[in-house]
GROMACS .gro file of C-alpha atoms in nm:
model
  366
    1MET     CA    1   3.766   0.912  -0.481
    2GLU     CA    2   3.595   0.614  -0.645
    3LYS     CA    3   3.242   0.683  -0.764
    4VAL     CA    4   2.972   0.482  -0.582
    5MET     CA    5   2.765   0.288  -0.836
    6LYS     CA    6   2.398   0.229  -0.756
    7CYS     CA    7   2.131   0.003  -0.905
    8TYR     CA    8   1.898   0.223  -1.109
    9GLY     CA    9   1.607  -0.007  -1.018
   10CYS     CA   10   1.617  -0.001  -0.636
   11GLY     CA   11   1.900   0.237  -0.537
   12ALA     CA   12   2.114  -0.030  -0.367
   13VAL     CA   13   2.492   0.020  -0.381
   14ILE     CA   14   2.636  -0.218  -0.643
   15GLN     CA   15   2.872  -0.489  -0.514
   16SER     CA   16   3.013  -0.818  -0.651
   17GLU     CA   17   3.133  -0.986  -0.330
   18ASP     CA   18   2.819  -1.134  -0.170
   19GLU     CA   19   2.546  -1.285  -0.388
   20LYS     CA   20   2.298  -1.292  -0.098
   21HIS     CA   21   2.349  -0.926  -0.007
   22ILE     CA   22   2.155  -0.639  -0.166
   23GLY     CA   23   2.308  -0.473  -0.472
   24TYR     CA   24   2.484  -0.787  -0.602
   25VAL     CA   25   2.591  -0.792  -0.967
   26PRO     CA   26   2.837  -1.045  -1.117
   27LYS     CA   27   3.168  -0.870  -1.199
   28GLN     CA   28   3.140  -0.948  -1.569
   29ALA     CA   29   2.801  -0.769  -1.582
   30ILE     CA   30   2.941  -0.435  -1.458
   31ASN     CA   31   3.041  -0.290  -1.790
   32HIS     CA   32   2.865   0.046  -1.797
   33ASP     CA   33   2.725   0.320  -1.569
   34HIS     CA   34   2.363   0.204  -1.592
   35VAL     CA   35   2.350  -0.118  -1.386
   36LEU     CA   36   2.056  -0.327  -1.263
   37CYS     CA   37   2.124  -0.546  -0.957
   38GLN     CA   38   2.049  -0.919  -0.965
   39ARG     CA   39   1.745  -0.880  -0.738
   40CYS     CA   40   1.582  -0.618  -0.966
   41PHE     CA   41   1.676  -0.818  -1.276
   42GLN     CA   42   1.498  -1.126  -1.136
   43LEU     CA   43   1.197  -0.917  -1.028
   44LYS     CA   44   1.160  -0.751  -1.368
   45ASN     CA   45   1.223  -1.056  -1.583
   46TYR     CA   46   1.122  -1.360  -1.378
   47HIS     CA   47   0.901  -1.211  -1.101
   48ARG     CA   48   1.124  -1.371  -0.837
   49LEU     CA   49   1.176  -1.207  -0.500
   50GLN     CA   50   1.505  -1.219  -0.311
   51ASP     CA   51   1.502  -1.141   0.064
   52THR     CA   52   1.678  -0.816   0.152
   53HIS     CA   53   1.755  -0.842   0.527
   54MET     CA   54   1.665  -0.474   0.573
   55SER     CA   55   1.477  -0.390   0.891
   56LYS     CA   56   1.212  -0.126   0.956
   57ASP     CA   57   1.480   0.072   1.145
   58ASP     CA   58   1.700   0.077   0.832
   59PHE     CA   59   1.412   0.230   0.635
   60LEU     CA   60   1.334   0.482   0.912
   61GLU     CA   61   1.701   0.584   0.927
   62ILE     CA   62   1.688   0.677   0.557
   63LEU     CA   63   1.363   0.870   0.620
   64GLY     CA   64   1.534   1.051   0.908
   65LEU     CA   65   1.782   1.201   0.659
   66VAL     CA   66   1.488   1.387   0.501
   67GLY     CA   67   1.431   1.578   0.826
   68GLU     CA   68   1.785   1.716   0.805
   69LYS     CA   69   1.721   1.873   0.462
   70ASP     CA   70   1.535   2.184   0.352
   71CYS     CA   71   1.309   2.020   0.093
   72LEU     CA   72   0.959   1.947  -0.029
   73VAL     CA   73   0.822   1.613   0.096
   74VAL     CA   74   0.582   1.437  -0.141
   75TYR     CA   75   0.389   1.200   0.086
   76MET     CA   76   0.217   0.922  -0.104
   77ILE     CA   77  -0.083   0.750   0.056
   78ASP     CA   78  -0.287   0.451  -0.066
   79LEU     CA   79  -0.661   0.526  -0.096
   80PHE     CA   80  -0.737   0.151  -0.089
   81ASP     CA   81  -0.563   0.102   0.250
   82PHE     CA   82  -0.551   0.458   0.380
   83GLN     CA   83  -0.483   0.402   0.750
   84GLY     CA   84  -0.244   0.115   0.674
   85SER     CA   85  -0.039   0.344   0.450
   86LEU     CA   86   0.011   0.625   0.703
   87ILE     CA   87   0.364   0.666   0.842
   88GLN     CA   88   0.333   0.687   1.220
   89GLY     CA   89   0.513   0.995   1.356
   90LEU     CA   90   0.589   1.128   1.006
   91ILE     CA   91   0.630   1.487   1.130
   92ARG     CA   92   0.894   1.368   1.378
   93HIS     CA   93   1.098   1.224   1.089
   94ILE     CA   94   1.063   1.502   0.831
   95GLY     CA   95   1.094   1.809   1.053
   96PHE     CA   96   0.933   2.135   0.940
   97ASN     CA   97   0.942   2.062   0.568
   98ASP     CA   98   0.638   2.134   0.348
   99VAL     CA   99   0.429   1.825   0.268
  100LEU     CA  100   0.240   1.767  -0.056
  101VAL     CA  101   0.004   1.468  -0.021
  102LEU     CA  102  -0.071   1.243  -0.319
  103ALA     CA  103  -0.363   1.007  -0.251
  104ASN     CA  104  -0.289   0.723  -0.493
  105LYS     CA  105  -0.479   0.426  -0.643
  106ARG     CA  106  -0.791   0.624  -0.732
  107ASP     CA  107  -0.839   0.365  -1.010
  108LEU     CA  108  -0.930   0.100  -0.750
  109LEU     CA  109  -1.227   0.292  -0.610
  110PRO     CA  110  -1.559   0.299  -0.801
  111LYS     CA  111  -1.571   0.565  -1.075
  112SER     CA  112  -1.899   0.695  -0.927
  113VAL     CA  113  -1.710   0.841  -0.627
  114LYS     CA  114  -1.642   1.212  -0.688
  115GLU     CA  115  -1.280   1.327  -0.672
  116ARG     CA  116  -1.367   1.635  -0.466
  117LYS     CA  117  -1.542   1.416  -0.204
  118LEU     CA  118  -1.235   1.192  -0.183
  119GLU     CA  119  -1.010   1.496  -0.137
  120HIS     CA  120  -1.224   1.630   0.151
  121TRP     CA  121  -1.230   1.282   0.310
  122VAL     CA  122  -0.848   1.260   0.290
  123ARG     CA  123  -0.809   1.606   0.443
  124ARG     CA  124  -1.036   1.509   0.736
  125GLN     CA  125  -0.835   1.192   0.801
  126LEU     CA  126  -0.503   1.382   0.786
  127LYS     CA  127  -0.637   1.646   1.027
  128GLU     CA  128  -0.700   1.367   1.279
  129GLU     CA  129  -0.334   1.270   1.235
  130GLY     CA  130  -0.223   1.630   1.300
  131LEU     CA  131  -0.095   1.681   0.946
  132LYS     CA  132  -0.160   2.002   0.748
  133PRO     CA  133  -0.031   1.952   0.394
  134VAL     CA  134   0.028   2.237   0.148
  135ASP     CA  135  -0.207   2.050  -0.087
  136VAL     CA  136  -0.384   1.717  -0.145
  137ILE     CA  137  -0.407   1.572  -0.497
  138ILE     CA  138  -0.601   1.257  -0.586
  139THR     CA  139  -0.409   1.044  -0.835
  140SER     CA  140  -0.358   0.707  -0.996
  141GLY     CA  141   0.000   0.618  -1.089
  142LYS     CA  142  -0.131   0.345  -1.317
  143LYS     CA  143  -0.366   0.577  -1.507
  144ASN     CA  144  -0.149   0.893  -1.496
  145LEU     CA  145  -0.441   1.074  -1.331
  146ASN     CA  146  -0.374   1.446  -1.262
  147LEU     CA  147  -0.006   1.404  -1.357
  148ASP     CA  148   0.017   1.759  -1.500
  149THR     CA  149  -0.141   1.900  -1.182
  150ILE     CA  150   0.110   1.707  -0.967
  151TYR     CA  151   0.404   1.815  -1.182
  152ASP     CA  152   0.300   2.182  -1.156
  153ALA     CA  153   0.235   2.150  -0.780
  154ILE     CA  154   0.578   1.997  -0.718
  155ASP     CA  155   0.740   2.275  -0.922
  156THR     CA  156   0.545   2.543  -0.732
  157TYR     CA  157   0.587   2.412  -0.378
  158ARG     CA  158   0.950   2.299  -0.397
  159LYS     CA  159   1.071   2.658  -0.458
  160GLY     CA  160   1.394   2.535  -0.617
  161ARG     CA  161   1.458   2.279  -0.342
  162ASP     CA  162   1.511   1.902  -0.362
  163VAL     CA  163   1.204   1.676  -0.350
  164TYR     CA  164   1.175   1.354  -0.145
  165VAL     CA  165   0.896   1.107  -0.223
  166VAL     CA  166   0.804   0.912   0.094
  167GLY     CA  167   0.547   0.648   0.184
  168MET     CA  168   0.488   0.298   0.313
  169THR     CA  169   0.573  -0.002   0.094
  170ASN     CA  170   0.342  -0.063  -0.200
  171VAL     CA  171   0.168   0.274  -0.201
  172GLY     CA  172   0.287   0.322  -0.561
  173LYS     CA  173   0.582   0.562  -0.524
  174SER     CA  174   0.799   0.397  -0.788
  175THR     CA  175   0.507   0.359  -1.031
  176PHE     CA  176   0.435   0.732  -0.990
  177ILE     CA  177   0.801   0.832  -1.046
  178ASN     CA  178   0.817   0.607  -1.353
  179ALA     CA  179   0.506   0.784  -1.488
  180LEU     CA  180   0.685   1.118  -1.440
  181LEU     CA  181   1.001   0.985  -1.607
  182LYS     CA  182   0.809   0.848  -1.906
  183HIS     CA  183   0.590   1.154  -1.944
  184TYR     CA  184   0.835   1.438  -1.892
  185ALA     CA  185   1.184   1.295  -1.942
  186GLU     CA  186   1.095   1.042  -2.214
  187VAL     CA  187   1.294   0.772  -2.033
  188GLU     CA  188   1.293   0.435  -2.211
  189GLU     CA  189   1.105   0.141  -2.054
  190GLN     CA  190   1.419  -0.063  -1.976
  191ASN     CA  191   1.569   0.224  -1.773
  192LEU     CA  192   1.278   0.271  -1.534
  193ILE     CA  193   1.301   0.195  -1.162
  194THR     CA  194   1.183  -0.146  -1.039
  195VAL     CA  195   0.813  -0.186  -0.962
  196SER     CA  196   0.636  -0.492  -0.816
  197GLU     CA  197   0.359  -0.585  -0.575
  198PHE     CA  198   0.621  -0.724  -0.333
  199PRO     CA  199   0.669  -0.494  -0.030
  200GLY     CA  200   1.009  -0.321  -0.005
  201THR     CA  201   1.121  -0.316  -0.369
  202THR     CA  202   1.315   0.013  -0.339
  203LEU     CA  203   1.611  -0.035  -0.102
  204ASN     CA  204   1.793   0.299  -0.098
  205LEU     CA  205   1.754   0.656  -0.221
  206ILE     CA  206   1.711   0.674  -0.598
  207GLU     CA  207   1.798   1.021  -0.729
  208ILE     CA  208   1.656   1.181  -1.042
  209PRO     CA  209   1.781   1.527  -1.153
  210LEU     CA  210   1.511   1.798  -1.173
  211ASP     CA  211   1.745   2.074  -1.291
  212GLU     CA  212   2.112   2.168  -1.252
  213ASN     CA  213   2.079   2.240  -0.880
  214SER     CA  214   1.810   2.004  -0.745
  215LYS     CA  215   1.698   1.642  -0.752
  216LEU     CA  216   1.393   1.425  -0.684
  217TYR     CA  217   1.458   1.127  -0.454
  218ASP     CA  218   1.254   0.807  -0.434
  219THR     CA  219   1.294   0.677  -0.078
  220PRO     CA  220   1.247   0.313   0.030
  221GLY     CA  221   0.899   0.231   0.151
  222ILE     CA  222   0.858   0.171   0.523
  223MET     CA  223   0.722  -0.174   0.607
  224ASN     CA  224   0.385  -0.198   0.782
  225GLU     CA  225   0.398  -0.545   0.932
  226ASN     CA  226   0.033  -0.515   1.037
  227GLN     CA  227  -0.094  -0.540   0.679
  228MET     CA  228  -0.243  -0.864   0.547
  229THR     CA  229   0.007  -0.854   0.258
  230HIS     CA  230   0.283  -0.962   0.500
  231MET     CA  231   0.090  -1.276   0.598
  232ILE     CA  232   0.033  -1.404   0.246
  233LYS     CA  233   0.268  -1.617   0.040
  234PRO     CA  234   0.452  -1.395  -0.214
  235GLN     CA  235   0.316  -1.592  -0.511
  236GLU     CA  236  -0.043  -1.519  -0.398
  237LEU     CA  237   0.000  -1.143  -0.346
  238LYS     CA  238  -0.114  -1.047  -0.695
  239LYS     CA  239  -0.443  -1.233  -0.646
  240VAL     CA  240  -0.517  -1.080  -0.306
  241ILE     CA  241  -0.414  -0.718  -0.383
  242PRO     CA  242  -0.678  -0.572  -0.618
  243GLN     CA  243  -0.543  -0.480  -0.962
  244THR     CA  244  -0.864  -0.334  -1.108
  245GLU     CA  245  -1.164  -0.125  -0.993
  246LEU     CA  246  -1.331  -0.270  -0.685
  247ARG     CA  247  -1.672  -0.415  -0.757
  248PRO     CA  248  -1.900  -0.365  -0.454
  249MET     CA  249  -2.075  -0.682  -0.334
  250VAL     CA  250  -2.389  -0.601  -0.134
  251TYR     CA  251  -2.531  -0.824   0.142
  252GLN     CA  252  -2.830  -0.769   0.370
  253LEU     CA  253  -2.731  -0.928   0.701
  254ASN     CA  254  -2.937  -1.026   1.002
  255VAL     CA  255  -2.795  -1.098   1.345
  256GLY     CA  256  -2.637  -1.444   1.352
  257GLN     CA  257  -2.490  -1.423   1.002
  258THR     CA  258  -2.124  -1.424   0.900
  259ILE     CA  259  -1.925  -1.321   0.594
  260TYR     CA  260  -1.590  -1.485   0.514
  261PHE     CA  261  -1.322  -1.319   0.301
  262ASP     CA  262  -1.189  -1.647   0.167
  263GLY     CA  263  -0.967  -1.798   0.438
  264LEU     CA  264  -0.816  -1.462   0.537
  265GLY     CA  265  -1.078  -1.322   0.774
  266ARG     CA  266  -1.444  -1.300   0.864
  267ILE     CA  267  -1.704  -1.068   1.013
  268ASP     CA  268  -1.991  -1.182   1.241
  269TYR     CA  269  -2.304  -0.968   1.289
  270LEU     CA  270  -2.369  -0.991   1.665
  271GLU     CA  271  -2.633  -0.726   1.746
  272GLY     CA  272  -2.867  -0.491   1.558
  273ASN     CA  273  -3.147  -0.480   1.303
  274GLN     CA  274  -3.105  -0.595   0.943
  275ALA     CA  275  -2.815  -0.397   0.795
  276SER     CA  276  -2.642  -0.346   0.460
  277PHE     CA  277  -2.286  -0.482   0.434
  278ILE     CA  278  -2.098  -0.380   0.116
  279ALA     CA  279  -1.771  -0.564   0.053
  280TYR     CA  280  -1.481  -0.392  -0.129
  281PHE     CA  281  -1.217  -0.658  -0.187
  282SER     CA  282  -1.015  -0.809  -0.472
  283ARG     CA  283  -1.233  -0.985  -0.731
  284ASN     CA  284  -1.016  -1.294  -0.680
  285LEU     CA  285  -1.131  -1.334  -0.319
  286LYS     CA  286  -1.428  -1.560  -0.258
  287ILE     CA  287  -1.679  -1.378  -0.036
  288HIS     CA  288  -1.887  -1.642   0.142
  289ARG     CA  289  -2.198  -1.584   0.359
  290THR     CA  290  -2.305  -1.840   0.618
  291LYS     CA  291  -2.480  -1.872   0.957
  292THR     CA  292  -2.252  -1.777   1.245
  293GLN     CA  293  -2.327  -2.104   1.428
  294LYS     CA  294  -2.182  -2.295   1.130
  295ALA     CA  295  -1.895  -2.054   1.061
  296ASP     CA  296  -1.626  -2.219   1.279
  297ASP     CA  297  -1.684  -2.561   1.123
  298LEU     CA  298  -1.672  -2.411   0.773
  299TYR     CA  299  -1.326  -2.266   0.837
  300ASN     CA  300  -1.190  -2.564   1.026
  301ARG     CA  301  -1.285  -2.809   0.748
  302HIS     CA  302  -1.059  -2.622   0.497
  303MET     CA  303  -1.287  -2.737   0.216
  304THR     CA  304  -1.441  -2.416   0.089
  305LEU     CA  305  -1.190  -2.143   0.169
  306THR     CA  306  -0.852  -2.080   0.007
  307TYR     CA  307  -0.546  -1.862   0.081
  308GLU     CA  308  -0.456  -2.042   0.400
  309ILE     CA  309  -0.204  -1.870   0.627
  310GLU     CA  310   0.094  -2.046   0.778
  311GLY     CA  311   0.047  -2.118   1.148
  312ILE     CA  312  -0.332  -2.082   1.139
  313ASP     CA  313  -0.504  -2.419   1.135
  314THR     CA  314  -0.837  -2.335   1.300
  315ILE     CA  315  -1.043  -2.019   1.342
  316GLN     CA  316  -0.937  -2.019   1.709
  317ASP     CA  317  -0.583  -1.929   1.591
  318MET     CA  318  -0.719  -1.601   1.457
  319LYS     CA  319  -0.755  -1.287   1.667
  320ALA     CA  320  -1.106  -1.146   1.729
  321TYR     CA  321  -1.197  -0.776   1.753
  322GLU     CA  322  -1.539  -0.637   1.848
  323PHE     CA  323  -1.673  -0.303   1.721
  324THR     CA  324  -1.983  -0.105   1.813
  325LEU     CA  325  -2.140   0.036   1.496
  326PRO     CA  326  -2.252   0.401   1.485
  327GLN     CA  327  -2.587   0.496   1.332
  328GLY     CA  328  -2.543   0.556   0.960
  329LYS     CA  329  -2.243   0.447   0.752
  330CYS     CA  330  -1.897   0.335   0.857
  331ASP     CA  331  -1.612   0.120   0.723
  332ILE     CA  332  -1.458  -0.181   0.892
  333VAL     CA  333  -1.107  -0.201   0.742
  334ILE     CA  334  -0.879  -0.506   0.733
  335SER     CA  335  -0.541  -0.352   0.658
  336GLY     CA  336  -0.400  -0.459   0.323
  337LEU     CA  337  -0.702  -0.674   0.234
  338GLY     CA  338  -1.004  -0.445   0.187
  339PHE     CA  339  -1.297  -0.289   0.370
  340MET     CA  340  -1.664  -0.345   0.443
  341THR     CA  341  -1.902  -0.046   0.437
  342ILE     CA  342  -2.187  -0.101   0.685
  343SER     CA  343  -2.512   0.099   0.687
  344SER     CA  344  -2.703   0.035   1.009
  345HIS     CA  345  -2.902   0.182   1.297
  346GLY     CA  346  -2.622   0.079   1.530
  347GLY     CA  347  -2.520  -0.266   1.645
  348LYS     CA  348  -2.215  -0.481   1.705
  349VAL     CA  349  -1.979  -0.690   1.489
  350ARG     CA  350  -1.687  -0.923   1.558
  351VAL     CA  351  -1.398  -0.946   1.310
  352TYR     CA  352  -1.151  -1.237   1.289
  353VAL     CA  353  -0.810  -1.184   1.126
  354PRO     CA  354  -0.463  -1.338   1.162
  355PRO     CA  355  -0.273  -1.208   1.467
  356ARG     CA  356  -0.082  -0.881   1.400
  357VAL     CA  357  -0.317  -0.772   1.117
  358SER     CA  358  -0.474  -0.432   1.193
  359VAL     CA  359  -0.852  -0.392   1.195
  360MET     CA  360  -1.019  -0.054   1.243
  361ILE     CA  361  -1.347   0.132   1.217
  362ARG     CA  362  -1.356   0.467   1.035
  363GLU     CA  363  -1.573   0.723   0.853
  364ALA     CA  364  -1.696   0.561   0.529
  365ILE     CA  365  -1.481   0.655   0.228
  366ILE     CA  366  -1.760   0.579  -0.023
   0.00000   0.00000   0.00000
């Protein structure tokens, strides 16, 4: 039986017949066991993205295989976009397997936030989702935070079984696995799996031996089409997704005032006393305050705001959501873009975002 060759960057099966299909490598380039497909090669070297034609169902089908195994599931979640990085119906897909939760991208949240507080916050959110993990570990794939703790936890909880790393696209699964490979297996840089800010970089299961009898698998990320990242042109993603620690921008708002997040969304303060609005977004986004009565004209002129979205020419093309604010602190989250922490005595806000982008209110993370 002929051995199936896979791209070590994304897990796609290597083929030389169709250049537009995933896993393509020119025949003359297949000269050894360790092969990088053309898509990964272009991502790593030229930062070019090739469409994959894989649907959400394709990704869910691969996740469904996990439910058929007796294994440890390492569930990676993004602290920056927590709700947007949750896999809906995860328990249905993974069966009765143990789940170890890694809450990633700690490096994006202010250093002043205590790790223990974050862990308790994550546990409360997961409880609302009906998930009881064997453990929750706060981490940062970029900074190798708590890597030894994670390594020991995986070794303890897997009990000799295989390990499957699951999560939505762009939660940092591949970055985390590369950190493990570098740290514990001393794998060279050029042999690491492909990492980028583009959603859906991993296309199939990537297997990494743990010992003679078991393996760790990196699974493809499941697309969340309700995140802002799917509305933005690929070349602008790096500017909109924060790469460094979020710097809070504080505004005292009165009723009748509006804050724009560049051209990607806005929040109007409709009812209430003066309140504190703290913005946690990429430093590349221009946060602009104006009077609500002037806000429509500001957007429609296209003079001040950047990052325009295809198909949205006026603010009326955006979708509006209204939220009643509780007394105290809460977050208004625009999935994939950032969040606004509001401290008030109650009140009402209206949020404008492109259609399909999720907006929610939640317990404040900070």
